[in-house]
Coordinates of N, CA and C and ligand atoms in Angstrom, one line a residue:
X1219 N 22.1 10.8 2.0 CA 21.1 10.9 3.0 C 21.2 9.9 4.1
X1220 N 20.9 10.4 5.3 CA 21.0 9.4 6.4 C 19.6 8.9 6.7
X1221 N 19.5 8.0 7.7 CA 18.3 7.3 7.9 C 17.1 8.2 8.3
X1222 N 17.4 9.2 9.1 CA 16.2 10.0 9.5 C 15.7 10.8 8.3
X1223 N 16.6 11.2 7.4 CA 16.1 11.8 6.2 C 15.4 10.9 5.2
X1224 N 15.9 9.7 5.1 CA 15.3 8.7 4.2 C 13.9 8.2 4.7
X1225 N 13.7 8.3 6.0 CA 12.4 7.8 6.5 C 11.4 8.9 6.8
X1226 N 11.8 10.1 6.4 CA 11.0 11.3 6.8 C 10.0 11.6 5.6
X1227 N 8.7 11.4 5.8 CA 7.8 11.8 4.7 C 7.8 13.3 4.4
X1228 N 7.6 13.7 3.2 CA 7.4 15.2 2.9 C 6.1 15.7 3.5
X1229 N 5.1 14.8 3.5 CA 3.8 15.1 3.9 C 3.1 13.9 4.6
X1230 N 2.6 14.2 5.8 CA 1.8 13.1 6.5 C 0.4 13.5 6.5
X1231 N -0.4 12.6 5.9 CA -1.9 12.8 5.9 C -2.4 12.0 7.0
X1232 N -3.0 12.6 8.0 CA -3.4 11.8 9.1 C -4.9 11.3 8.9
X1233 N -5.0 10.7 7.7 CA -6.3 10.2 7.3 C -5.9 9.3 6.1
X1234 N -6.9 8.6 5.5 CA -6.6 7.7 4.4 C -6.4 8.5 3.1
X1235 N -6.0 7.8 2.1 CA -5.7 8.4 0.8 C -6.9 9.1 0.3
X1236 N -8.1 8.7 0.7 CA -9.3 9.3 0.1 C -9.4 10.8 0.5
X1237 N -8.6 11.2 1.5 CA -8.6 12.6 1.9 C -7.5 13.4 1.3
X1238 N -6.7 12.8 0.4 CA -5.8 13.5 -0.5 C -6.6 14.1 -1.6
X1239 N -6.6 15.4 -1.7 CA -7.4 16.1 -2.7 C -6.6 16.7 -3.8
X1240 N -7.3 16.9 -5.0 CA -6.6 17.6 -6.0 C -6.0 18.9 -5.6
X1241 N -6.6 19.6 -4.7 CA -6.0 20.9 -4.1 C -4.7 20.7 -3.5
X1242 N -4.6 19.7 -2.7 CA -3.3 19.4 -2.0 C -2.2 19.0 -3.0
X1243 N -2.6 18.2 -4.0 CA -1.6 17.8 -5.0 C -1.1 19.0 -5.8
X1244 N -2.0 19.9 -6.1 CA -1.7 21.0 -6.9 C -0.9 22.0 -6.1
X1245 N -1.2 22.1 -4.8 CA -0.4 23.0 -3.9 C 1.1 22.6 -3.9
X1246 N 1.4 21.3 -4.0 CA 2.8 20.9 -4.0 C 3.3 20.7 -5.4
X1247 N 2.5 21.2 -6.4 CA 2.9 21.2 -7.8 C 3.3 19.8 -8.3
X1248 N 2.6 18.8 -7.9 CA 2.8 17.4 -8.3 C 2.0 17.2 -9.6
X1249 N 2.7 16.4 -10.5 CA 2.1 16.1 -11.8 C 1.7 14.6 -11.9
X1250 N 2.3 13.9 -11.0 CA 2.0 12.4 -11.0 C 2.0 11.9 -9.6
X1251 N 1.3 10.7 -9.4 CA 1.3 10.0 -8.2 C 1.6 8.5 -8.4
X1252 N 2.5 8.0 -7.7 CA 2.7 6.5 -7.7 C 2.0 6.0 -6.4
X1253 N 1.1 5.1 -6.6 CA 0.3 4.7 -5.5 C 0.6 3.2 -5.0
X1254 N 0.9 3.1 -3.8 CA 0.9 1.7 -3.2 C -0.5 1.2 -3.2
X1255 N -0.7 -0.1 -3.2 CA -2.0 -0.7 -3.3 C -2.5 -1.2 -1.9
X1256 N -1.8 -2.2 -1.4 CA -2.3 -2.9 -0.1 C -2.3 -1.9 1.0
X1257 N -3.5 -1.7 1.6 CA -3.7 -0.9 2.8 C -3.5 0.6 2.5
X1258 N -3.2 1.0 1.3 CA -3.2 2.4 0.9 C -4.5 2.6 0.1
X1259 N -4.8 1.8 -0.9 CA -6.0 1.9 -1.7 C -7.1 1.0 -1.2
X1260 N -6.7 -0.2 -0.8 CA -7.7 -1.2 -0.4 C -7.2 -2.0 0.8
X1261 N -8.0 -2.6 1.6 CA -7.6 -3.4 2.7 C -6.8 -4.7 2.1
X1262 N -5.9 -5.2 2.8 CA -5.1 -6.3 2.4 C -6.2 -7.5 2.2
X1263 N -6.0 -8.2 1.0 CA -6.9 -9.2 0.7 C -8.3 -8.8 0.0
X1264 N -8.5 -7.5 0.0 CA -9.7 -7.0 -0.7 C -9.5 -7.3 -2.2
X1265 N -10.6 -7.8 -2.8 CA -10.4 -8.1 -4.2 C -10.9 -7.1 -5.2
X1266 N -11.6 -6.1 -4.7 CA -12.0 -5.0 -5.7 C -12.0 -3.6 -5.0
X1267 N -12.1 -2.6 -5.8 CA -12.0 -1.2 -5.4 C -13.4 -0.8 -4.9
X1268 N -13.4 0.0 -3.8 CA -14.6 0.5 -3.3 C -15.1 1.6 -4.2
X1269 N -16.4 1.9 -4.1 CA -17.0 3.0 -4.9 C -16.3 4.4 -4.6
X1270 N -16.0 4.5 -3.3 CA -15.3 5.7 -2.8 C -13.9 5.9 -3.6
X1271 N -13.2 4.7 -3.7 CA -11.9 4.8 -4.4 C -12.1 5.1 -5.8
X1272 N -13.1 4.5 -6.4 CA -13.4 4.7 -7.9 C -13.6 6.3 -8.1
X1273 N -14.4 6.9 -7.2 CA -14.7 8.3 -7.3 C -13.4 9.1 -7.1
X1274 N -12.6 8.7 -6.1 CA -11.3 9.4 -5.8 C -10.4 9.4 -7.1
X1275 N -10.3 8.2 -7.7 CA -9.4 8.1 -8.9 C -10.0 9.0 -10.0
X1276 N -11.3 9.0 -10.2 CA -11.9 9.8 -11.2 C -11.5 11.2 -11.1
X1277 N -11.6 11.8 -9.9 CA -11.3 13.2 -9.7 C -9.8 13.5 -9.7
X1278 N -9.0 12.5 -9.2 CA -7.6 12.8 -9.1 C -6.9 12.7 -10.5
X1279 N -7.4 11.8 -11.4 CA -6.8 11.7 -12.7 C -7.0 12.9 -13.6
X1280 N -7.9 13.8 -13.2 CA -8.1 15.0 -13.9 C -6.9 15.9 -13.7
X1281 N -6.1 15.8 -12.6 CA -5.0 16.7 -12.3 C -3.6 16.0 -12.3
X1282 N -3.5 14.7 -12.2 CA -2.2 14.0 -12.2 C -2.3 12.7 -12.9
X1283 N -1.1 12.3 -13.4 CA -0.9 10.9 -13.9 C -0.9 10.0 -12.7
X1284 N -1.5 8.8 -12.8 CA -1.5 7.8 -11.7 C -0.9 6.5 -12.2
X1285 N -0.1 5.8 -11.3 CA 0.4 4.5 -11.5 C 0.3 3.7 -10.2
X1286 N 0.0 2.5 -10.3 CA 0.0 1.6 -9.1 C 1.3 0.8 -9.1
X1287 N 2.0 0.8 -8.0 CA 3.2 0.0 -7.8 C 3.1 -0.8 -6.5
X1288 N 2.9 -2.1 -6.6 CA 2.6 -2.9 -5.5 C 3.7 -3.9 -5.2
X1289 N 4.0 -4.2 -4.0 CA 4.9 -5.3 -3.6 C 4.2 -6.7 -3.8
X1290 N 2.9 -6.6 -3.8 CA 2.1 -7.9 -3.9 C 2.5 -8.6 -5.3
X1291 N 2.5 -9.9 -5.2 CA 2.9 -10.6 -6.5 C 1.7 -11.2 -7.1
X1292 N 0.5 -11.0 -6.6 CA -0.7 -11.6 -7.2 C -1.2 -10.8 -8.5
X1293 N -1.0 -11.4 -9.6 CA -1.4 -10.7 -10.9 C -3.0 -10.7 -10.9
X1294 N -3.6 -11.8 -10.4 CA -5.0 -11.8 -10.4 C -5.6 -10.7 -9.6
X1295 N -5.1 -10.6 -8.4 CA -5.7 -9.6 -7.5 C -5.4 -8.1 -7.8
X1296 N -4.1 -7.8 -8.0 CA -3.6 -6.5 -8.2 C -4.1 -6.1 -9.7
X1297 N -4.0 -7.0 -10.6 CA -4.4 -6.8 -12.0 C -5.9 -6.4 -12.0
X1298 N -6.7 -7.2 -11.3 CA -8.1 -6.9 -11.3 C -8.5 -5.5 -10.7
X1299 N -7.8 -5.2 -9.6 CA -8.0 -3.9 -9.0 C -7.6 -2.7 -10.0
X1300 N -6.4 -2.9 -10.6 CA -5.9 -1.9 -11.5 C -6.8 -1.8 -12.7
X1301 N -7.3 -2.9 -13.2 CA -8.2 -2.8 -14.4 C -9.5 -2.2 -14.0
X1302 N -10.0 -2.5 -12.8 CA -11.3 -1.9 -12.4 C -11.2 -0.3 -12.2
X1303 N -10.0 0.1 -11.9 CA -9.7 1.6 -11.8 C -9.2 2.2 -13.1
X1304 N -9.0 1.3 -14.1 CA -8.4 1.7 -15.4 C -7.0 2.4 -15.2
X1305 N -6.2 1.8 -14.4 CA -4.9 2.4 -14.1 C -3.8 1.4 -14.5
X1306 N -2.6 1.9 -15.0 CA -1.5 1.1 -15.2 C -0.8 0.6 -13.9
X1307 N -0.1 -0.5 -13.9 CA 0.4 -1.0 -12.7 C 1.7 -1.9 -12.9
X1308 N 2.4 -1.9 -11.8 CA 3.5 -2.9 -11.7 C 3.3 -3.7 -10.4
X1309 N 3.5 -5.0 -10.4 CA 3.4 -5.7 -9.1 C 4.8 -6.3 -8.8
X1310 N 4.9 -7.0 -7.7 CA 6.2 -7.6 -7.3 C 7.3 -6.6 -7.3
X1311 N 7.0 -5.4 -6.7 CA 8.0 -4.3 -6.8 C 9.2 -4.4 -5.8
X1312 N 9.0 -5.2 -4.8 CA 10.0 -5.3 -3.8 C 10.5 -4.0 -3.2
X1313 N 9.6 -3.0 -3.0 CA 10.0 -1.8 -2.4 C 10.6 -2.1 -1.0
X1314 N 11.6 -1.5 -0.5 CA 12.2 -0.3 -1.0 C 13.1 -0.3 -2.2
X1315 N 13.1 -1.4 -2.9 CA 13.8 -1.3 -4.2 C 13.2 -0.2 -5.1
X1316 N 14.0 0.5 -5.8 CA 13.5 1.6 -6.6 C 13.1 1.3 -8.0
X1317 N 13.4 0.0 -8.4 CA 13.4 -0.3 -9.9 C 12.0 -0.1 -10.5
X1318 N 11.0 -0.6 -9.9 CA 9.7 -0.5 -10.6 C 9.0 0.9 -10.4
X1319 N 9.4 1.5 -9.3 CA 8.9 2.9 -9.1 C 9.5 3.8 -10.1
X1320 N 10.8 3.6 -10.3 CA 11.5 4.4 -11.3 C 10.9 4.2 -12.7
X1321 N 10.6 2.9 -13.0 CA 10.0 2.6 -14.3 C 8.7 3.3 -14.4
X1322 N 7.9 3.4 -13.4 CA 6.6 4.0 -13.5 C 6.8 5.5 -13.7
X1323 N 7.7 6.1 -13.0 CA 8.0 7.6 -13.1 C 8.5 7.8 -14.6
X1324 N 9.3 6.9 -15.1 CA 9.8 7.1 -16.5 C 8.6 7.0 -17.5
X1325 N 7.7 6.1 -17.2 CA 6.5 5.9 -18.1 C 5.7 7.2 -18.1
X1326 N 5.6 7.9 -16.9 CA 4.9 9.1 -16.8 C 5.6 10.3 -17.6
X1327 N 6.9 10.1 -17.8 CA 7.7 11.1 -18.5 C 7.7 12.4 -17.7
X1328 N 7.9 12.2 -16.4 CA 8.0 13.3 -15.4 C 9.3 13.3 -14.6
X1329 N 9.8 14.4 -14.2 CA 11.0 14.4 -13.2 C 10.5 13.8 -11.9
X1330 N 11.3 13.0 -11.2 CA 10.9 12.3 -10.0 C 10.4 13.3 -8.9
X1331 N 11.0 14.5 -8.9 CA 10.5 15.4 -7.8 C 9.2 16.1 -8.1
X1332 N 8.6 15.8 -9.2 CA 7.2 16.2 -9.5 C 6.2 15.1 -9.3
X1333 N 6.7 14.0 -8.8 CA 5.8 12.8 -8.6 C 5.8 12.5 -7.2
X1334 N 4.6 12.3 -6.7 CA 4.4 11.9 -5.3 C 4.4 10.4 -5.2
X1335 N 5.1 9.9 -4.1 CA 5.0 8.5 -3.8 C 4.1 8.3 -2.6
X1336 N 2.9 7.7 -2.8 CA 1.9 7.7 -1.7 C 1.8 6.3 -1.2
X1337 N 2.0 6.1 0.1 CA 1.9 4.8 0.7 C 1.7 4.8 2.2
X1338 N 1.4 3.7 2.8 CA 1.1 3.6 4.2 C 2.3 3.1 5.0
X1339 N 3.4 2.8 4.4 CA 4.5 2.2 5.1 C 5.8 3.0 4.9
X1340 N 6.5 3.2 6.1 CA 7.7 4.0 6.1 C 8.9 3.2 5.4
X1341 N 9.0 1.9 5.7 CA 10.2 1.2 5.3 C 10.1 0.6 3.9
X1342 N 9.0 0.8 3.2 CA 8.9 0.4 1.8 C 8.6 1.7 1.0
X1343 N 7.4 2.2 1.1 CA 6.9 3.3 0.3 C 7.7 4.6 0.5
X1344 N 7.8 5.1 1.7 CA 8.5 6.3 2.0 C 10.0 6.2 1.7
X1345 N 10.6 5.1 2.2 CA 12.0 4.9 1.9 C 12.4 4.9 0.4
X1346 N 11.6 4.1 -0.3 CA 11.8 4.0 -1.8 C 11.6 5.4 -2.5
X1347 N 10.6 6.1 -2.1 CA 10.3 7.4 -2.7 C 11.4 8.4 -2.4
X1348 N 11.8 8.4 -1.2 CA 12.9 9.4 -0.8 C 14.2 9.0 -1.5
X1349 N 14.5 7.7 -1.7 CA 15.7 7.3 -2.4 C 15.7 7.8 -3.8
X1350 N 14.5 8.1 -4.4 CA 14.4 8.5 -5.8 C 14.2 10.0 -5.8
X1351 N 14.2 10.7 -4.7 CA 14.0 12.2 -4.6 C 12.6 12.5 -5.1
X1352 N 11.6 11.6 -4.8 CA 10.2 11.9 -5.0 C 9.6 12.7 -3.8
X1353 N 8.4 13.2 -4.0 CA 7.7 13.8 -2.9 C 6.9 12.7 -2.1
X1354 N 7.3 12.4 -0.9 CA 6.7 11.2 -0.3 C 5.6 11.6 0.6
X1355 N 4.5 10.9 0.5 CA 3.2 11.2 1.2 C 2.9 9.9 2.0
X1356 N 2.9 10.0 3.3 CA 2.5 8.9 4.2 C 1.0 9.0 4.5
X1357 N 0.2 8.0 4.3 CA -1.2 8.0 4.6 C -1.5 7.0 5.7
X1358 N -2.6 7.2 6.3 CA -3.1 6.2 7.3 C -3.6 5.0 6.5
X1359 N -3.2 3.8 6.9 CA -3.6 2.6 6.2 C -5.1 2.4 6.3
X1360 N -5.7 1.9 5.2 CA -7.0 1.4 5.1 C -7.0 -0.1 5.5
X1361 N -7.3 -0.4 6.7 CA -7.0 -1.8 7.2 C -8.2 -2.6 7.1
X1362 N -9.3 -2.2 7.7 CA -10.5 -3.1 7.8 C -11.6 -2.2 8.1
X1363 N -12.8 -2.5 7.5 CA -13.9 -1.6 7.8 C -14.4 -1.7 9.2
X1364 N -14.1 -2.9 9.9 CA -14.4 -3.1 11.2 C -13.5 -2.3 12.2
X1365 N -14.0 -1.5 13.0 CA -13.2 -0.6 13.9 C -12.3 -1.5 14.8
X1366 N -12.8 -2.6 15.2 CA -12.1 -3.5 16.2 C -10.8 -4.0 15.5
X1367 N -10.8 -4.0 14.2 CA -9.6 -4.6 13.4 C -8.6 -3.5 13.0
X1368 N -8.8 -2.3 13.5 CA -8.0 -1.2 12.9 C -6.6 -1.0 13.5
X1369 N -6.2 -1.7 14.6 CA -4.9 -1.5 15.1 C -3.9 -2.1 14.1
X1370 N -2.7 -1.5 14.0 CA -1.8 -1.8 12.9 C -0.4 -2.1 13.5
X1371 N -0.1 -3.3 13.9 CA 1.2 -3.5 14.6 C 2.4 -3.3 13.7
X1372 N 2.3 -3.6 12.4 CA 3.5 -3.4 11.6 C 3.8 -1.9 11.4
X1373 N 2.8 -1.1 11.1 CA 3.0 0.3 11.0 C 3.5 0.9 12.3
X1374 N 2.9 0.6 13.4 CA 3.3 1.1 14.7 C 4.8 0.8 15.0
X1375 N 5.1 -0.4 14.7 CA 6.5 -0.9 14.9 C 7.5 0.0 14.0
X1376 N 7.1 0.2 12.8 CA 8.0 1.0 11.9 C 8.1 2.4 12.4
X1377 N 7.0 3.0 12.9 CA 7.1 4.4 13.4 C 8.1 4.4 14.6
X1378 N 7.9 3.4 15.5 CA 8.8 3.3 16.7 C 10.2 3.2 16.3
X1379 N 10.6 2.3 15.4 CA 11.9 2.1 14.9 C 12.5 3.4 14.3
X1380 N 11.7 4.0 13.5 CA 12.1 5.2 12.7 C 12.4 6.4 13.7
X1381 N 11.6 6.4 14.8 CA 11.9 7.4 15.8 C 13.2 7.2 16.5
X1382 N 13.5 5.9 16.8 CA 14.8 5.5 17.4 C 16.0 6.0 16.4
X1383 N 15.7 5.8 15.1 CA 16.7 6.2 14.1 C 16.8 7.7 13.9
X1384 N 15.9 8.4 14.5 CA 16.1 9.9 14.5 C 15.1 10.6 13.7
X1385 N 14.2 9.9 12.9 CA 13.1 10.6 12.2 C 12.1 11.1 13.2
X1386 N 11.6 12.2 13.0 CA 10.6 12.8 13.9 C 9.2 12.4 13.6
X1387 N 9.0 11.9 12.3 CA 7.7 11.6 11.8 C 6.9 12.8 11.8
X1388 N 7.5 13.9 11.7 CA 6.8 15.1 11.3 C 7.1 15.4 9.9
X1389 N 6.2 15.9 9.1 CA 6.5 16.1 7.7 C 7.5 17.2 7.6
X1390 N 8.3 17.2 6.5 CA 9.3 18.2 6.2 C 8.6 19.5 6.0
X1391 N 7.4 19.5 5.4 CA 6.7 20.7 5.1 C 5.5 20.9 6.0
X1392 N 4.4 21.1 5.4 CA 3.2 21.5 6.1 C 2.5 20.2 6.6
X1393 N 1.9 20.3 7.8 CA 1.2 19.2 8.4 C -0.3 19.4 8.2
X1394 N -0.9 18.4 7.6 CA -2.3 18.4 7.5 C -2.9 17.6 8.7
X1395 N -3.7 18.2 9.5 CA -4.4 17.4 10.5 C -5.6 16.8 9.9
X1396 N -6.3 16.1 10.7 CA -7.5 15.3 10.1 C -8.4 16.2 9.2
X1397 N -8.6 15.7 8.0 CA -9.4 16.4 7.1 C -10.7 15.6 6.9
X1398 N -11.8 16.3 7.2 CA -13.0 15.6 7.1 C -13.8 16.1 5.9
X1399 N -14.4 15.1 5.2 CA -15.3 15.5 4.1 C -16.6 16.1 4.7
X1400 N -17.1 17.1 4.0 CA -18.4 17.6 4.4 C -19.5 16.7 4.0
Ligands
LIG1484 MG1 0.8 -0.8 1.7

């Protein structure tokens, strides 16, 4: 695979992970999801899971296996979040390294192409997932509740670089535009 393929998500959700629904997951016949933690599930430095996230996990685990795989090395923080969600986890994953994501997929006992890799970063989450032939889902980062804090220089930089490398940052399949909860 070349760079533009490795950086191309299978699906781009132009909203946070909370807008990924069981319907979407089933539409792509996914049986498991590996979830990034920082800015995918919780803002960076947040110490616990929001009630919205608790609800999301509750409905999603009815249809797929879930694992957390974080590059963060804080056992206290990531462990607490994982325990509050009652989800298994690996930390210190060093994505785009495949090692701990592959381990999570093996624990799920599923073929990699039936597992979604969900994250907010192209050069860690999407790159690692594509290297494993997983179904990669790019979500908008959950950065900060305060609107004034929502600009995201790292993510914007990665999109810019990936476009130079030839990725269109259009999903390979269907594009979901903003999905609003009723
Ligand atoms: Mg992240």
